mmCIF file of C-alpha atoms in Angstrom:
data_model
loop_
_atom_site.group_PDB
_atom_site.id
_atom_site.type_symbol
_atom_site.label_atom_id
_atom_site.label_comp_id
_atom_site.label_asym_id
_atom_site.label_seq_id
_atom_site.Cartn_x
_atom_site.Cartn_y
_atom_site.Cartn_z
ATOM 1 C CA UNK A 151 0.000 0.000 0.000
ATOM 2 C CA UNK A 152 1.491 3.309 -1.086
ATOM 3 C CA UNK A 153 1.703 5.940 1.644
ATOM 4 C CA UNK A 154 2.772 9.564 1.457
ATOM 5 C CA UNK A 155 3.806 11.730 4.401
ATOM 6 C CA UNK A 156 4.454 15.459 4.357
ATOM 7 C CA UNK A 157 7.003 17.018 6.698
ATOM 8 C CA UNK A 158 8.284 20.520 7.317
ATOM 9 C CA UNK A 159 7.771 23.639 9.426
ATOM 10 C CA UNK A 160 4.225 24.582 10.319
ATOM 11 C CA UNK A 161 5.048 28.268 10.677
ATOM 12 C CA UNK A 162 6.900 30.423 8.158
ATOM 13 C CA UNK A 163 7.582 34.154 8.352
ATOM 14 C CA UNK A 164 6.429 36.489 5.576
ATOM 15 C CA UNK A 165 8.974 36.939 2.759
ATOM 16 C CA UNK A 166 10.755 33.712 3.708
ATOM 17 C CA UNK A 167 10.758 30.361 1.878
ATOM 18 C CA UNK A 168 8.316 27.561 2.652
ATOM 19 C CA UNK A 169 9.948 24.134 2.388
ATOM 20 C CA UNK A 170 8.139 20.798 2.570
ATOM 21 C CA UNK A 171 9.164 17.230 1.878
ATOM 22 C CA UNK A 172 6.980 14.265 0.966
ATOM 23 C CA UNK A 173 8.274 10.792 1.774
ATOM 24 C CA UNK A 174 6.849 7.909 -0.245
ATOM 25 C CA UNK A 175 6.649 4.409 1.186
ATOM 26 C CA UNK A 176 5.210 1.129 -0.023
ATOM 27 C CA UNK A 177 5.942 1.735 -3.662
ATOM 28 C CA UNK A 178 8.347 3.001 -6.286
ATOM 29 C CA UNK A 179 8.752 6.638 -7.219
ATOM 30 C CA UNK A 180 9.215 5.624 -10.851
ATOM 31 C CA UNK A 181 6.632 5.977 -13.615
ATOM 32 C CA UNK A 182 4.384 8.429 -11.774
ATOM 33 C CA UNK A 183 3.921 12.152 -11.378
ATOM 34 C CA UNK A 184 4.409 13.559 -7.886
ATOM 35 C CA UNK A 185 2.305 16.588 -7.088
ATOM 36 C CA UNK A 186 1.705 19.319 -4.561
ATOM 37 C CA UNK A 187 -1.792 20.651 -3.970
ATOM 38 C CA UNK A 188 -2.870 23.189 -1.373
ATOM 39 C CA UNK A 189 -6.103 24.178 0.339
ATOM 40 C CA UNK A 190 -6.484 27.469 2.226
ATOM 41 C CA UNK A 191 -8.541 27.079 5.414
ATOM 42 C CA UNK A 192 -12.215 26.655 4.532
ATOM 43 C CA UNK A 193 -11.570 26.943 0.800
ATOM 44 C CA UNK A 194 -11.079 24.773 -2.275
ATOM 45 C CA UNK A 195 -8.147 22.943 -3.787
ATOM 46 C CA UNK A 196 -5.351 24.517 -5.841
ATOM 47 C CA UNK A 197 -2.843 22.524 -7.888
ATOM 48 C CA UNK A 198 0.687 23.845 -7.350
ATOM 49 C CA UNK A 199 2.635 21.624 -9.715
ATOM 50 C CA UNK A 200 4.167 18.219 -10.279
ATOM 51 C CA UNK A 201 7.406 16.475 -11.077
ATOM 52 C CA UNK A 202 7.923 13.288 -13.044
ATOM 53 C CA UNK A 203 10.359 10.804 -11.554
ATOM 54 C CA UNK A 204 12.802 11.708 -14.330
ATOM 55 C CA UNK A 205 12.844 15.299 -13.092
ATOM 56 C CA UNK A 206 10.543 17.023 -15.595
ATOM 57 C CA UNK A 207 8.344 19.600 -13.896
ATOM 58 C CA UNK A 208 5.131 21.471 -14.624
ATOM 59 C CA UNK A 209 3.920 24.335 -12.465
ATOM 60 C CA UNK A 210 0.777 26.402 -12.030
ATOM 61 C CA UNK A 211 1.575 29.631 -13.922
ATOM 62 C CA UNK A 212 0.118 31.669 -11.062
ATOM 63 C CA UNK A 213 2.862 30.354 -8.755
ATOM 64 C CA UNK A 214 5.602 29.429 -11.215
ATOM 65 C CA UNK A 215 7.930 32.315 -10.390
ATOM 66 C CA UNK A 216 8.031 31.304 -6.710
ATOM 67 C CA UNK A 217 7.790 27.504 -6.792
ATOM 68 C CA UNK A 218 10.382 24.761 -7.151
ATOM 69 C CA UNK A 219 9.584 21.042 -6.972
ATOM 70 C CA UNK A 220 12.432 18.547 -6.865
ATOM 71 C CA UNK A 221 12.766 14.783 -6.475
ATOM 72 C CA UNK A 222 15.314 12.584 -4.725
ATOM 73 C CA UNK A 223 14.812 9.080 -6.083
ATOM 74 C CA UNK A 224 17.423 7.596 -3.753
ATOM 75 C CA UNK A 225 15.493 8.767 -0.703
ATOM 76 C CA UNK A 226 12.089 8.198 -2.381
ATOM 77 C CA UNK A 227 11.165 11.781 -1.552
ATOM 78 C CA UNK A 228 10.070 14.876 -3.385
ATOM 79 C CA UNK A 229 10.079 18.428 -2.145
ATOM 80 C CA UNK A 230 8.360 21.785 -2.509
ATOM 81 C CA UNK A 231 9.815 25.243 -2.062
ATOM 82 C CA UNK A 232 7.713 28.397 -2.237
ATOM 83 C CA UNK A 233 9.669 31.620 -1.969
ATOM 84 C CA UNK A 234 8.615 35.084 -0.799
ATOM 85 C CA UNK A 235 5.561 33.788 1.045
ATOM 86 C CA UNK A 236 2.705 35.976 2.248
ATOM 87 C CA UNK A 237 -0.381 35.308 4.343
ATOM 88 C CA UNK A 238 -2.113 34.205 1.135
ATOM 89 C CA UNK A 239 0.131 31.130 1.118
ATOM 90 C CA UNK A 240 -1.342 29.910 4.415
ATOM 91 C CA UNK A 241 -2.926 26.567 3.603
ATOM 92 C CA UNK A 242 -2.963 22.846 4.165
ATOM 93 C CA UNK A 243 -0.385 21.473 1.756
ATOM 94 C CA UNK A 244 -0.941 17.992 0.336
ATOM 95 C CA UNK A 245 1.470 15.830 -1.580
ATOM 96 C CA UNK A 246 -0.116 13.354 -3.959
ATOM 97 C CA UNK A 247 0.775 10.692 -6.488
ATOM 98 C CA UNK A 248 -0.695 11.063 -9.947
ATOM 99 C CA UNK A 249 -1.180 8.106 -12.230
ATOM 100 C CA UNK A 250 -1.091 9.027 -15.908
ATOM 101 C CA UNK A 251 -1.609 7.054 -19.079
ATOM 102 C CA UNK A 252 -2.215 7.536 -22.763
ATOM 103 C CA UNK A 253 -1.194 11.178 -22.772
ATOM 104 C CA UNK A 254 -4.471 12.341 -21.272
ATOM 105 C CA UNK A 255 -5.514 10.063 -18.409
ATOM 106 C CA UNK A 256 -4.300 11.603 -15.161
ATOM 107 C CA UNK A 257 -5.645 11.408 -11.607
ATOM 108 C CA UNK A 258 -4.478 11.684 -7.996
ATOM 109 C CA UNK A 259 -4.806 8.205 -6.517
ATOM 110 C CA UNK A 260 -2.748 8.542 -3.339
ATOM 111 C CA UNK A 261 -2.557 11.546 -1.028
ATOM 112 C CA UNK A 262 -0.630 12.495 2.066
ATOM 113 C CA UNK A 263 -2.604 13.483 5.151
ATOM 114 C CA UNK A 264 -1.756 17.141 4.602
ATOM 115 C CA UNK A 265 0.181 19.618 6.700
ATOM 116 C CA UNK A 266 -0.961 23.085 7.728
ATOM 117 C CA UNK A 267 1.526 25.824 6.967
ATOM 118 C CA UNK A 268 0.808 29.211 8.478
ATOM 119 C CA UNK A 269 2.557 32.333 7.233
ATOM 120 C CA UNK A 270 2.834 34.784 10.085
ATOM 121 C CA UNK A 271 5.428 36.878 11.853
ATOM 122 C CA UNK B 107 -7.233 28.664 -17.290
ATOM 123 C CA UNK B 108 -10.030 26.132 -17.702
ATOM 124 C CA UNK B 109 -12.817 27.041 -15.288
ATOM 125 C CA UNK B 110 -14.742 24.247 -13.611
ATOM 126 C CA UNK B 111 -18.174 25.385 -12.449
ATOM 127 C CA UNK B 112 -19.597 22.947 -9.938
ATOM 128 C CA UNK B 113 -23.221 22.898 -8.826
ATOM 129 C CA UNK B 114 -24.832 22.991 -6.441
ATOM 130 C CA UNK B 115 -22.375 24.460 -3.937
ATOM 131 C CA UNK B 116 -24.306 22.762 -1.141
ATOM 132 C CA UNK B 117 -26.963 20.124 -0.961
ATOM 133 C CA UNK B 118 -29.119 18.650 1.797
ATOM 134 C CA UNK B 119 -30.295 15.083 1.346
ATOM 135 C CA UNK B 120 -31.436 12.053 3.306
ATOM 136 C CA UNK B 121 -30.032 8.564 3.626
ATOM 137 C CA UNK B 122 -31.284 6.533 0.687
ATOM 138 C CA UNK B 123 -31.689 9.524 -1.640
ATOM 139 C CA UNK B 124 -30.280 9.645 -5.155
ATOM 140 C CA UNK B 125 -27.989 12.642 -5.520
ATOM 141 C CA UNK B 126 -26.463 14.298 -8.579
ATOM 142 C CA UNK B 127 -23.598 16.811 -8.638
ATOM 143 C CA UNK B 128 -22.612 18.551 -11.840
ATOM 144 C CA UNK B 129 -19.387 20.102 -13.097
ATOM 145 C CA UNK B 130 -19.260 22.201 -16.271
ATOM 146 C CA UNK B 131 -15.951 22.935 -17.989
ATOM 147 C CA UNK B 132 -15.339 26.265 -19.710
ATOM 148 C CA UNK B 133 -13.977 24.415 -22.755
ATOM 149 C CA UNK B 134 -13.561 20.880 -23.992
ATOM 150 C CA UNK B 135 -11.541 18.708 -21.627
ATOM 151 C CA UNK B 136 -12.215 15.420 -23.381
ATOM 152 C CA UNK B 137 -12.773 12.891 -20.581
ATOM 153 C CA UNK B 138 -10.025 14.311 -18.353
ATOM 154 C CA UNK B 139 -12.318 14.719 -15.373
ATOM 155 C CA UNK B 140 -11.960 13.161 -11.942
ATOM 156 C CA UNK B 141 -14.121 13.253 -8.819
ATOM 157 C CA UNK B 142 -12.902 13.297 -5.206
ATOM 158 C CA UNK B 143 -14.596 13.055 -1.824
ATOM 159 C CA UNK B 144 -13.206 15.001 1.124
ATOM 160 C CA UNK B 145 -14.225 14.658 4.751
ATOM 161 C CA UNK B 146 -13.346 17.291 7.374
ATOM 162 C CA UNK B 147 -9.682 17.242 8.337
ATOM 163 C CA UNK B 148 -8.862 14.545 5.775
ATOM 164 C CA UNK B 149 -7.227 14.412 2.383
ATOM 165 C CA UNK B 150 -9.404 14.056 -0.707
ATOM 166 C CA UNK B 151 -10.138 10.518 -1.856
ATOM 167 C CA UNK B 152 -10.397 9.539 -5.514
ATOM 168 C CA UNK B 153 -13.837 8.208 -6.491
ATOM 169 C CA UNK B 154 -14.073 8.420 -10.277
ATOM 170 C CA UNK B 155 -11.381 8.979 -12.900
ATOM 171 C CA UNK B 156 -11.616 9.620 -16.644
ATOM 172 C CA UNK B 157 -15.191 10.844 -16.185
ATOM 173 C CA UNK B 158 -16.768 7.437 -15.615
ATOM 174 C CA UNK B 159 -14.243 4.881 -14.345
ATOM 175 C CA UNK B 160 -14.780 3.734 -10.762
ATOM 176 C CA UNK B 161 -11.625 3.711 -8.656
ATOM 177 C CA UNK B 162 -10.815 0.356 -7.093
ATOM 178 C CA UNK B 163 -12.463 -0.095 -3.703
ATOM 179 C CA UNK B 164 -15.086 2.619 -4.208
ATOM 180 C CA UNK B 165 -18.686 1.433 -3.748
ATOM 181 C CA UNK B 166 -20.692 0.921 -6.913
ATOM 182 C CA UNK B 167 -23.358 3.411 -5.772
ATOM 183 C CA UNK B 168 -20.961 6.081 -7.078
ATOM 184 C CA UNK B 169 -20.975 6.657 -10.824
ATOM 185 C CA UNK B 170 -19.837 9.311 -13.272
ATOM 186 C CA UNK B 171 -21.001 10.388 -16.698
ATOM 187 C CA UNK B 172 -20.279 13.061 -19.282
ATOM 188 C CA UNK B 173 -22.089 14.958 -21.984
ATOM 189 C CA UNK B 174 -19.886 17.365 -23.875
ATOM 190 C CA UNK B 175 -18.428 19.735 -21.293
ATOM 191 C CA UNK B 176 -20.907 18.693 -18.594
ATOM 192 C CA UNK B 177 -19.884 16.024 -16.108
ATOM 193 C CA UNK B 178 -22.045 14.387 -13.468
ATOM 194 C CA UNK B 179 -21.342 12.485 -10.278
ATOM 195 C CA UNK B 180 -24.279 10.388 -9.086
ATOM 196 C CA UNK B 181 -24.708 8.636 -5.768
ATOM 197 C CA UNK B 182 -27.528 6.160 -6.260
ATOM 198 C CA UNK B 183 -28.505 5.642 -2.615
ATOM 199 C CA UNK B 184 -26.893 7.881 -0.024
ATOM 200 C CA UNK B 185 -25.247 6.221 2.941
ATOM 201 C CA UNK B 186 -24.335 7.961 6.213
ATOM 202 C CA UNK B 187 -20.635 7.877 5.322
ATOM 203 C CA UNK B 188 -21.251 9.780 2.062
ATOM 204 C CA UNK B 189 -21.887 13.111 3.739
ATOM 205 C CA UNK B 190 -18.797 15.073 2.734
ATOM 206 C CA UNK B 191 -17.556 17.645 0.224
ATOM 207 C CA UNK B 192 -17.090 16.585 -3.379
ATOM 208 C CA UNK B 193 -14.702 18.139 -5.904
ATOM 209 C CA UNK B 194 -14.288 17.712 -9.625
ATOM 210 C CA UNK B 195 -10.810 18.061 -11.151
ATOM 211 C CA UNK B 196 -9.766 18.588 -14.775
ATOM 212 C CA UNK B 197 -6.368 17.337 -15.849
ATOM 213 C CA UNK B 198 -6.624 18.341 -19.522
ATOM 214 C CA UNK B 199 -5.109 21.817 -19.372
ATOM 215 C CA UNK B 200 -2.380 23.564 -17.432
ATOM 216 C CA UNK B 201 -2.993 24.625 -14.803
ATOM 217 C CA UNK B 202 -5.058 21.709 -13.616
ATOM 218 C CA UNK B 203 -8.096 23.095 -11.845
ATOM 219 C CA UNK B 204 -10.727 21.969 -9.385
ATOM 220 C CA UNK B 205 -14.357 22.853 -9.011
ATOM 221 C CA UNK B 206 -15.238 24.936 -5.970
ATOM 222 C CA UNK B 207 -16.761 21.942 -4.191
ATOM 223 C CA UNK B 208 -20.216 20.658 -3.258
ATOM 224 C CA UNK B 209 -20.935 20.172 0.423
ATOM 225 C CA UNK B 210 -23.387 17.330 0.926
ATOM 226 C CA UNK B 211 -25.201 17.594 4.239
ATOM 227 C CA UNK B 212 -27.736 15.505 6.073
ATOM 228 C CA UNK B 213 -31.329 16.744 5.813
#
């Protein structure tokens, strides 16, 4: 059974960089997309971006200038960095595995439990 | 961005009811539409992928369908554990986008 677990600071100061790591267990990091999705308190879901196990990335254009997603296949982990954070970046951050096929089939089949990151001084 | 307009935003229903939630895409997304269920304090759970394929382990009372840019999630007979918030998700365009959610409450 694949499991994902987010880790990282729960409190980040404005203008600093938010850093989270997702550790994958129970499965291989190969042949899947590894994504970050966030949810501000009481609001809906926003896709941040994903990385393929080979290292290819795709980001939400609204966040692209501030976001970096990387993968460490040896540790079976992938990471998120969001720079220059503001209160608007306060959210529950989820990591998720996406299964893709045929160039168009793509869905999030495994999710981490989520971690709340608050941006505040 | 592809806009996903989900309706209704909230819905009250009783155990045993048949419920339908709709998501309309602002442009063609082929069948690149998934449905998730989210309970308070929990991560979303995949129910339906590719518009109408039931994820393994999901009860058969959940089904999905499509007609052009309109997508529907149907729960044939509501069970107590189905009261939650439901989101549609399009994976056709970048950025991927979600509907705003439908909160299903007990009547």
